[in-house]
Structure formats: structure tokens, C-alpha cells
mmCIF file of C-alpha atoms in Angstrom:
data_model
loop_
_atom_site.group_PDB
_atom_site.id
_atom_site.type_symbol
_atom_site.label_atom_id
_atom_site.label_comp_id
_atom_site.label_asym_id
_atom_site.label_seq_id
_atom_site.Cartn_x
_atom_site.Cartn_y
_atom_site.Cartn_z
ATOM 1 C CA MET A 217 46.039 31.078 -16.414
ATOM 2 C CA ASP A 218 43.362 33.284 -15.882
ATOM 3 C CA CYS A 219 44.484 36.756 -13.536
ATOM 4 C CA LEU A 220 42.276 35.235 -10.302
ATOM 5 C CA LEU A 221 44.412 32.175 -10.259
ATOM 6 C CA LYS A 222 47.405 34.095 -11.155
ATOM 7 C CA HIS A 223 46.623 36.428 -8.368
ATOM 8 C CA ALA A 224 45.328 33.597 -6.056
ATOM 9 C CA GLN A 225 48.548 31.218 -7.071
ATOM 10 C CA GLY A 226 50.977 34.726 -5.974
ATOM 11 C CA LEU A 227 48.776 34.748 -2.626
ATOM 12 C CA TYR A 228 49.576 31.325 -2.290
ATOM 13 C CA ILE A 229 53.382 30.846 -2.018
ATOM 14 C CA SER A 230 54.070 33.892 -0.077
ATOM 15 C CA ARG A 231 51.643 32.701 2.230
ATOM 16 C CA GLN A 232 53.361 29.503 2.591
ATOM 17 C CA ARG A 233 56.555 31.009 3.059
ATOM 18 C CA ILE A 234 55.771 32.920 5.871
ATOM 19 C CA THR A 235 54.070 30.160 7.106
ATOM 20 C CA ILE A 236 57.364 28.336 7.119
ATOM 21 C CA ALA A 237 59.165 32.094 8.530
ATOM 22 C CA THR A 238 56.505 31.234 11.709
ATOM 23 C CA LEU A 239 57.419 27.798 12.185
ATOM 24 C CA MET A 240 61.302 28.509 12.205
ATOM 25 C CA VAL A 241 60.790 31.470 14.374
ATOM 26 C CA ILE A 242 58.237 29.284 16.468
ATOM 27 C CA PHE A 243 60.487 26.327 16.509
ATOM 28 C CA ALA A 244 63.390 28.271 17.991
ATOM 29 C CA PHE A 245 60.963 29.462 19.758
ATOM 30 C CA ALA A 246 59.854 26.033 21.115
ATOM 31 C CA PHE A 247 62.905 24.543 21.247
ATOM 32 C CA HIS A 248 64.309 27.910 23.837
ATOM 33 C CA SER A 249 61.321 27.329 26.523
ATOM 34 C CA PHE A 250 61.313 23.333 26.480
ATOM 35 C CA TYR A 251 64.648 23.040 27.564
ATOM 36 C CA SER A 252 65.513 26.142 29.822
ATOM 37 C CA LEU A 253 63.407 25.222 32.408
ATOM 38 C CA GLY A 254 65.148 22.565 33.520
ATOM 39 C CA ILE A 255 65.773 18.596 32.560
ATOM 40 C CA HIS A 256 62.705 16.476 33.381
ATOM 41 C CA GLY A 257 64.563 12.426 33.561
ATOM 42 C CA PHE A 258 62.347 9.649 34.023
ATOM 43 C CA GLY A 259 65.403 8.588 35.926
ATOM 44 C CA ALA A 260 66.230 6.194 33.439
ATOM 45 C CA THR A 261 70.002 5.489 34.047
ATOM 46 C CA PRO A 262 72.608 4.879 31.425
ATOM 47 C CA PRO A 263 74.509 2.723 31.370
ATOM 48 C CA GLU A 264 77.779 3.135 33.144
ATOM 49 C CA TRP A 265 80.560 2.759 30.329
ATOM 50 C CA PHE A 266 79.110 5.316 29.139
ATOM 51 C CA PRO A 267 81.056 8.778 28.422
ATOM 52 C CA VAL A 268 80.458 10.658 31.363
ATOM 53 C CA GLY A 269 80.370 13.608 28.930
ATOM 54 C CA TRP A 270 77.572 11.609 26.513
ATOM 55 C CA THR A 271 75.742 10.482 30.681
ATOM 56 C CA GLU A 272 74.447 14.205 30.505
ATOM 57 C CA ILE A 273 73.787 14.407 26.918
ATOM 58 C CA PHE A 274 71.888 11.178 27.446
ATOM 59 C CA ASP A 275 70.237 12.527 30.825
ATOM 60 C CA VAL A 276 68.577 15.279 28.008
ATOM 61 C CA VAL A 277 67.844 13.692 25.336
ATOM 62 C CA VAL A 278 65.893 10.662 27.293
ATOM 63 C CA SER A 279 63.826 13.092 29.238
ATOM 64 C CA LEU A 280 60.266 15.166 29.546
ATOM 65 C CA ASN A 281 61.472 17.005 28.170
ATOM 66 C CA THR A 282 61.938 15.991 24.368
ATOM 67 C CA VAL A 283 58.675 14.486 24.959
ATOM 68 C CA ALA A 284 57.618 17.552 25.001
ATOM 69 C CA PHE A 285 59.455 19.351 22.466
ATOM 70 C CA PHE A 286 58.029 17.121 19.631
ATOM 71 C CA LEU A 287 54.531 17.293 20.853
ATOM 72 C CA ALA A 288 54.171 20.494 20.831
ATOM 73 C CA PHE A 289 56.209 20.078 17.074
ATOM 74 C CA SER A 290 54.133 17.394 15.653
ATOM 75 C CA LEU A 291 51.427 20.177 16.554
ATOM 76 C CA ILE A 292 52.662 22.959 13.982
ATOM 77 C CA VAL A 293 53.449 20.784 11.747
ATOM 78 C CA PHE A 294 49.398 19.446 11.348
ATOM 79 C CA ALA A 295 48.013 23.261 12.063
ATOM 80 C CA TYR A 296 50.148 23.433 9.445
ATOM 81 C CA GLY A 297 48.862 20.267 7.502
ATOM 82 C CA LEU A 298 45.230 21.537 8.694
ATOM 83 C CA TRP A 299 46.316 24.685 7.193
ATOM 84 C CA SER A 300 47.547 23.738 3.285
ATOM 85 C CA TRP A 301 44.653 20.925 3.601
ATOM 86 C CA ALA A 302 41.306 23.267 4.075
ATOM 87 C CA PHE A 303 41.305 27.256 2.351
ATOM 88 C CA LEU A 304 41.403 27.150 -1.055
ATOM 89 C CA PRO A 305 43.227 31.411 -2.027
ATOM 90 C CA SER A 306 39.908 33.141 -2.374
ATOM 91 C CA PRO A 307 40.518 34.880 -5.865
ATOM 92 C CA ALA A 308 40.750 30.743 -6.792
ATOM 93 C CA VAL A 309 36.728 30.487 -5.144
ATOM 94 C CA SER A 310 35.867 33.546 -6.805
ATOM 95 C CA TYR A 311 37.016 32.124 -10.270
ATOM 96 C CA THR A 312 35.696 28.695 -9.297
ATOM 97 C CA VAL A 313 32.732 30.638 -8.270
ATOM 98 C CA ALA A 314 31.970 32.619 -10.807
ATOM 99 C CA ALA A 315 32.447 29.713 -13.859
ATOM 100 C CA PHE A 316 29.527 28.078 -12.503
ATOM 101 C CA ARG A 317 27.850 30.820 -12.056
ATOM 102 C CA GLY A 318 28.252 31.567 -15.350
ATOM 103 C CA LEU A 319 27.923 28.372 -16.652
ATOM 104 C CA PHE A 320 24.296 27.378 -14.736
ATOM 105 C CA GLY A 321 23.148 31.065 -13.829
ATOM 106 C CA GLN A 322 23.580 33.081 -11.439
ATOM 107 C CA ASN A 323 20.889 31.816 -8.974
ATOM 108 C CA VAL A 324 22.339 28.641 -8.815
ATOM 109 C CA ARG A 325 23.378 27.306 -5.695
ATOM 110 C CA ILE A 326 27.458 26.606 -4.562
ATOM 111 C CA GLN A 327 27.835 25.329 -1.215
ATOM 112 C CA TYR A 328 31.851 26.574 -0.963
ATOM 113 C CA ARG A 329 33.014 24.341 2.094
ATOM 114 C CA ILE A 330 36.014 23.194 4.355
ATOM 115 C CA GLY A 331 38.845 21.000 2.664
ATOM 116 C CA LYS A 332 38.396 22.931 -1.081
ATOM 117 C CA ARG A 333 35.282 21.420 -1.595
ATOM 118 C CA PHE A 334 32.291 22.936 -3.789
ATOM 119 C CA ARG A 335 28.263 21.802 -4.082
ATOM 120 C CA VAL A 336 26.904 23.117 -7.201
ATOM 121 C CA PHE A 337 23.043 22.113 -6.879
ATOM 122 C CA LEU A 338 21.700 21.525 -10.550
ATOM 123 C CA GLU A 339 17.763 22.292 -10.939
ATOM 124 C CA SER A 340 17.089 18.451 -11.178
ATOM 125 C CA GLY A 341 17.648 17.629 -7.857
ATOM 126 C CA ARG A 342 20.585 16.568 -8.939
ATOM 127 C CA HIS A 343 24.236 17.674 -8.297
ATOM 128 C CA ILE A 344 28.753 17.840 -8.768
ATOM 129 C CA ASP A 345 31.147 17.775 -5.493
ATOM 130 C CA VAL A 346 34.054 19.700 -6.888
ATOM 131 C CA ARG A 347 37.004 18.940 -5.244
ATOM 132 C CA CYS A 348 39.932 21.667 -5.605
ATOM 133 C CA ARG A 349 44.201 20.671 -5.161
ATOM 134 C CA ILE A 350 46.076 23.856 -5.376
ATOM 135 C CA LYS A 351 49.452 22.092 -6.552
ATOM 136 C CA GLU A 352 48.973 18.584 -7.635
ATOM 137 C CA ALA A 353 52.189 17.430 -6.400
ATOM 138 C CA SER A 354 52.956 14.736 -9.089
ATOM 139 C CA SER A 355 53.286 16.414 -11.632
ATOM 140 C CA GLY A 356 53.458 20.211 -10.634
ATOM 141 C CA ASP A 357 50.712 21.333 -12.255
ATOM 142 C CA TRP A 358 48.140 24.213 -10.187
ATOM 143 C CA PHE A 359 44.896 24.439 -9.405
ATOM 144 C CA VAL A 360 43.137 20.752 -10.536
ATOM 145 C CA TYR A 361 39.866 20.107 -10.008
ATOM 146 C CA ARG A 362 38.582 16.497 -9.575
ATOM 147 C CA PHE A 363 34.420 15.568 -10.521
ATOM 148 C CA THR A 364 32.227 13.464 -9.281
ATOM 149 C CA SER A 365 28.687 13.724 -10.493
ATOM 150 C CA CYS A 366 25.882 12.081 -7.387
ATOM 151 C CA PRO A 367 25.280 8.566 -7.227
ATOM 152 C CA LEU A 368 23.169 8.161 -10.589
ATOM 153 C CA THR A 369 20.786 5.692 -11.707
ATOM 154 C CA GLY A 370 20.641 4.541 -15.109
ATOM 155 C CA ASN A 371 21.740 2.075 -18.012
ATOM 156 C CA ASN A 372 24.709 2.038 -20.283
ATOM 157 C CA LEU A 373 26.196 4.789 -17.918
ATOM 158 C CA TYR A 374 29.770 3.729 -18.810
ATOM 159 C CA SER A 375 29.402 4.720 -21.644
ATOM 160 C CA ILE A 376 27.462 7.759 -21.358
ATOM 161 C CA ALA A 377 31.067 8.426 -19.054
ATOM 162 C CA LEU A 378 33.139 7.382 -22.288
ATOM 163 C CA ARG A 379 31.460 9.904 -24.243
ATOM 164 C CA HIS A 380 31.287 13.193 -22.874
ATOM 165 C CA GLY A 381 35.151 12.675 -20.677
ATOM 166 C CA MET A 382 34.973 10.920 -18.248
ATOM 167 C CA SER A 383 34.627 7.600 -16.448
ATOM 168 C CA SER A 384 32.269 6.110 -14.236
ATOM 169 C CA ARG A 385 32.749 4.857 -10.450
ATOM 170 C CA ASN A 386 30.629 3.654 -8.712
ATOM 171 C CA ARG A 387 27.730 4.720 -11.117
ATOM 172 C CA ARG A 388 29.254 8.489 -10.536
ATOM 173 C CA PHE A 389 30.470 9.740 -13.457
ATOM 174 C CA THR A 390 34.571 11.241 -12.108
ATOM 175 C CA THR A 391 36.972 13.201 -14.254
ATOM 176 C CA TRP A 392 40.195 14.901 -13.063
ATOM 177 C CA ILE A 393 39.846 18.688 -14.279
ATOM 178 C CA GLY A 394 42.719 21.599 -15.572
ATOM 179 C CA HIS A 395 41.737 24.487 -14.163
ATOM 180 C CA ASP A 396 41.102 26.228 -17.996
ATOM 181 C CA GLU A 397 38.387 23.116 -19.279
ATOM 182 C CA LEU A 398 37.015 23.865 -15.897
ATOM 183 C CA HIS A 399 34.003 26.264 -17.915
ATOM 184 C CA HIS A 400 33.858 23.395 -20.943
ATOM 185 C CA ARG A 401 33.821 20.210 -19.049
ATOM 186 C CA ALA A 402 31.193 21.602 -15.866
ATOM 187 C CA LEU A 403 28.599 22.132 -18.946
ATOM 188 C CA LEU A 404 29.474 17.976 -20.424
ATOM 189 C CA MET A 405 29.317 16.983 -17.008
ATOM 190 C CA ALA A 406 26.164 18.948 -16.720
ATOM 191 C CA LYS A 407 25.131 17.524 -20.864
ATOM 192 C CA ALA A 408 25.809 13.837 -19.197
ATOM 193 C CA MET A 409 24.107 13.675 -15.769
ATOM 194 C CA ALA A 410 21.165 15.081 -17.993
ATOM 195 C CA SER A 411 21.256 12.560 -20.189
ATOM 196 C CA VAL A 412 20.769 9.242 -18.607
ATOM 197 C CA THR A 413 17.673 7.835 -18.303
ATOM 198 C CA PRO A 414 16.826 6.093 -14.933
ATOM 199 C CA ALA A 415 17.134 2.357 -15.238
ATOM 200 C CA SER A 416 13.200 1.087 -15.018
ATOM 201 C CA MET B 9 24.330 13.914 -45.977
ATOM 202 C CA ALA B 10 25.878 11.399 -43.745
ATOM 203 C CA ASP B 11 23.328 9.877 -41.948
ATOM 204 C CA ASP B 12 22.372 10.899 -37.655
ATOM 205 C CA ASP B 13 24.409 8.544 -36.175
ATOM 206 C CA THR B 14 27.353 9.970 -37.053
ATOM 207 C CA LEU B 15 26.237 13.374 -37.253
ATOM 208 C CA ARG B 16 25.350 13.105 -33.823
ATOM 209 C CA THR B 17 29.198 11.874 -32.921
ATOM 210 C CA VAL B 18 31.373 14.218 -34.486
ATOM 211 C CA TYR B 19 28.791 16.775 -33.057
ATOM 212 C CA GLU B 20 29.723 14.605 -29.983
ATOM 213 C CA LEU B 21 33.821 14.837 -31.112
ATOM 214 C CA VAL B 22 33.937 18.249 -31.255
ATOM 215 C CA GLN B 23 32.101 19.168 -28.202
ATOM 216 C CA LEU B 24 34.711 17.379 -26.701
ATOM 217 C CA MET B 25 37.531 18.467 -28.187
ATOM 218 C CA SER B 26 36.641 22.044 -27.361
ATOM 219 C CA SER B 27 36.733 20.639 -23.742
ATOM 220 C CA LEU B 28 39.404 19.644 -23.283
ATOM 221 C CA ASN B 29 42.690 22.148 -22.893
ATOM 222 C CA GLU B 30 45.806 22.552 -25.693
ATOM 223 C CA THR B 31 47.747 20.010 -23.753
ATOM 224 C CA ARG B 32 44.727 17.925 -24.120
ATOM 225 C CA ARG B 33 43.483 18.356 -27.381
ATOM 226 C CA ALA B 34 47.268 18.526 -28.786
ATOM 227 C CA ILE B 35 47.512 14.897 -27.315
ATOM 228 C CA LEU B 36 44.779 13.334 -28.557
ATOM 229 C CA LEU B 37 45.535 15.327 -32.029
ATOM 230 C CA ALA B 38 49.313 13.741 -32.409
ATOM 231 C CA LEU B 39 47.881 10.106 -31.263
ATOM 232 C CA SER B 40 45.382 9.575 -33.389
ATOM 233 C CA HIS B 41 48.257 10.741 -35.955
ATOM 234 C CA VAL B 42 50.097 8.216 -35.507
ATOM 235 C CA TYR B 43 47.806 5.430 -34.614
ATOM 236 C CA PRO B 44 48.651 2.204 -34.219
ATOM 237 C CA ARG B 45 52.250 3.219 -33.467
ATOM 238 C CA SER B 46 52.276 3.690 -29.730
ATOM 239 C CA VAL B 47 54.967 6.573 -28.760
ATOM 240 C CA SER B 48 57.059 6.896 -25.050
ATOM 241 C CA GLY B 49 56.352 9.547 -23.414
ATOM 242 C CA VAL B 50 59.147 10.988 -23.863
ATOM 243 C CA GLN B 51 58.284 11.357 -28.082
ATOM 244 C CA LEU B 52 55.326 12.488 -27.307
ATOM 245 C CA GLY B 53 56.502 15.586 -25.252
ATOM 246 C CA ARG B 54 58.490 16.203 -28.578
ATOM 247 C CA LEU B 55 55.398 16.043 -30.366
ATOM 248 C CA ILE B 56 53.012 18.196 -28.859
ATOM 249 C CA GLY B 57 56.151 20.564 -28.187
ATOM 250 C CA TYR B 58 56.063 20.037 -24.466
ATOM 251 C CA SER B 59 58.174 22.003 -22.810
ATOM 252 C CA GLY B 60 58.251 20.432 -18.999
ATOM 253 C CA LYS B 61 60.023 17.484 -18.624
ATOM 254 C CA SER B 62 57.962 13.803 -19.836
ATOM 255 C CA ARG B 63 58.076 12.478 -16.596
ATOM 256 C CA SER B 64 55.578 15.649 -14.945
ATOM 257 C CA LEU B 65 53.175 15.232 -17.953
ATOM 258 C CA TYR B 66 52.886 11.381 -17.548
ATOM 259 C CA ARG B 67 51.959 11.619 -13.763
ATOM 260 C CA GLY B 68 49.760 14.545 -14.868
ATOM 261 C CA VAL B 69 47.641 15.081 -18.034
ATOM 262 C CA LEU B 70 48.494 11.568 -19.380
ATOM 263 C CA THR B 71 47.733 9.877 -15.420
ATOM 264 C CA HIS B 72 43.807 11.530 -16.273
ATOM 265 C CA MET B 73 43.647 10.309 -19.361
ATOM 266 C CA LYS B 74 44.028 7.296 -19.333
ATOM 267 C CA GLU B 75 41.531 7.100 -16.022
ATOM 268 C CA ASP B 76 38.583 8.676 -19.103
ATOM 269 C CA GLY B 77 39.375 6.285 -20.964
ATOM 270 C CA MET B 78 41.219 8.031 -23.801
ATOM 271 C CA ILE B 79 43.965 7.169 -23.551
ATOM 272 C CA LEU B 80 46.000 3.831 -23.288
ATOM 273 C CA VAL B 81 49.175 2.785 -21.440
ATOM 274 C CA ASP B 82 51.589 0.190 -21.176
ATOM 275 C CA GLU B 83 53.838 -0.133 -18.438
ATOM 276 C CA LEU B 84 56.855 -1.816 -20.737
ATOM 277 C CA THR B 85 59.268 -1.218 -18.390
ATOM 278 C CA PRO B 86 59.321 1.641 -14.662
ATOM 279 C CA ARG B 87 60.480 4.418 -16.715
ATOM 280 C CA LEU B 88 59.431 2.822 -20.537
ATOM 281 C CA HIS B 89 56.253 4.417 -21.593
ATOM 282 C CA ALA B 90 54.201 2.910 -24.929
ATOM 283 C CA ILE B 91 50.942 5.545 -24.865
ATOM 284 C CA ARG B 92 48.602 5.270 -27.526
ATOM 285 C CA ILE B 93 45.437 6.313 -27.564
ATOM 286 C CA ASN B 94 41.850 4.242 -27.290
ATOM 287 C CA SER B 95 41.093 3.385 -30.481
ATOM 288 C CA GLU B 96 37.709 1.445 -28.942
ATOM 289 C CA HIS B 97 36.372 4.715 -27.499
ATOM 290 C CA PRO B 98 33.295 5.555 -28.693
ATOM 291 C CA LEU B 99 34.123 8.412 -30.104
ATOM 292 C CA LEU B 100 37.940 8.793 -30.452
ATOM 293 C CA SER B 101 37.712 6.296 -32.426
ATOM 294 C CA VAL B 102 35.919 8.324 -35.345
ATOM 295 C CA LEU B 103 38.696 10.477 -35.121
ATOM 296 C CA VAL B 104 41.271 7.615 -35.628
ATOM 297 C CA GLU B 105 39.421 6.773 -38.579
ATOM 298 C CA MET B 106 39.093 10.544 -39.691
ATOM 299 C CA CYS B 107 42.652 10.412 -39.420
ATOM 300 C CA ARG B 108 43.437 7.493 -41.369
ATOM 301 C CA LYS B 109 40.837 8.893 -44.079
ATOM 302 C CA PHE B 110 41.800 12.517 -45.079
ATOM 303 C CA GLY B 111 44.906 12.487 -42.410
ATOM 304 C CA GLU B 112 47.983 11.150 -44.523
ATOM 305 C CA ASP B 113 50.294 14.666 -44.312
ATOM 306 C CA THR B 114 49.977 15.731 -40.981
ATOM 307 C CA SER B 115 50.973 11.786 -40.344
ATOM 308 C CA LYS B 116 53.405 11.752 -42.653
ATOM 309 C CA ILE B 117 55.054 15.163 -40.782
ATOM 310 C CA TYR B 118 53.896 13.384 -37.146
ATOM 311 C CA ALA B 119 55.784 9.967 -38.143
ATOM 312 C CA LYS B 120 59.373 12.714 -39.697
ATOM 313 C CA ALA B 121 58.841 14.271 -36.151
ATOM 314 C CA LEU B 122 59.208 10.921 -34.739
ATOM 315 C CA GLU B 123 62.410 9.353 -36.766
ATOM 316 C CA GLU B 124 64.712 12.228 -35.916
#
């Protein structure tokens, strides 16, 4: 693995640990603050055959406090999900951008957008969309890229895609790429896109 | 001297093979040498010297290669897959042909590894 990616991997792991530790602290704090201010019930009464101890638990569980607590907690989880969806560690961004600049020249226009997505604009006016996954949950592979070309018009797209080790879907070339193939397969993608002749 | 079409195909094949990473290259070479046999995920993992679990191989690299039409995977049971090379792929068909023609000794090594 490239040292930039190694760095990014280390950063990601340690950030994840810090975030989870912080989440636990926030969880404890939220738990404390939501239940220490007094219980606000809905006015629901438990069935009469409940033992007394259970009735008290029932009052605590079925209350506005619990609803608010769950809202707050899901907000925290949502914030964590958004954070891990949106951002790629910066060494990985520089690795990706450097690979494309090395391939297509220093002046190539590359857009980096939220959601770990890149868009590389080629000289021909076409572009390649690149999406990065930091860690694939199913296989445990790090930094897997998804390449998607812009929509193309042309004949025999499928056979051109196959000849460049890709598949075509909805008139776009698509493929999954490991981090160590980024440079060469981006080259193949550009070559494949250049060899598409518009349908007459 | 080979004709232009063959040379072009071989050129594209070399380009494709060198663009792939080690794991994918090893998979293609192993599968094209054992063709027309198909192998299971565990066998393939052993053939290419893969240290991880065959399940992670299957869910990652193999799924991606299947999507790109390089290999064919038949699901015999949910846990047992028969993996073979796509011999109708325009470039890999040439690889398979070369392996059948010149790769007899290599095929023997792979076949022996499979028997164990």
C-alpha cells in the first residue's frame, strides 16, 4: 500500500476510535441530563395488576424523557454516519488527486465533492466519476474505487468495455478498482472513452 | 508474423493484464491454466496463495471481476461456488488459447495443486 494511503488508513482508524470514545461520553452525558431533570409522563397509567416497583419503571420508560433521549441518540448516530460517509482522510485525497494529475497532466481539472467523490474532466469534454470506499464492509478491502464514465453515445459499447476490463451499464463504462490499480486502470478508462466513436 | 488483428488483441491483453493488481492477475492466470475446469473459492485461494479468507476474496475481488465479465461464477449452493474464466471474453479467450497451446507444464503444476 502506498505510504499516503497507509497514513490515511492510520488516520481513519484512530479518528474512528476517538469518535466512538466521544460518542460514549456524549451518550452517558445525554442519559444523565435527560433523566435527572424529573420525569414527564404522558399521563398513561399502567394496568392495575402491575407490582409497585414495575409501575415506577413503567413511568420512567414511557415518558417524554425517553422519546427525547432516543431522538438525541439517533441524531448522534446520524451525525456519525454522515461524517463517515462524507469525508475521505486528506492523505487519501492527495494520493487520488496525484494519481490523476500524473496521468492526465498537472492542469487537469478535478472536482472533489462531499461523499468521497471525484470528477475528473478530460480534454475531450468528457469526464470520469470516481467514488471511493474507505473500507469495504463485505470483503475488508481498504480504499476501493468505483469508476463511472460519463454517458457515451456509440456503437458496441459493451465490447469496447470488455476489451478494457470493464463493463458497461446504462451507456456508461463502470468498474471497481483496487487502490493499487488506480493509475493504470484510469489510463485504460480514458483510452476506452477515447475509442468510442459517436453513433452515426 | 502474426496478423494485425491478433497482434492488436495481444497488445490489449498485455495492457489489461498489467493494469490489474497482483490478486486479479494471479486469478486470471490460474483460471486460464485450469480451464475448462472450474474451481471453488477455497481452491482458488490456495492456487493463488491468498492468505485471507476465501469469503472475503469472493465478496471483494471476485464479485468485481464477475461484474466486469472476466470470470463466471455459478452458485452451486450458497456456500459453494464454481468459478471459471469467461472464455468468451474477447481478450481472455486469447489468453485461454495460449495457455492451452503452450502452458501444458504450468497446467500440470496447477492440476497437481488442485488434486491435493
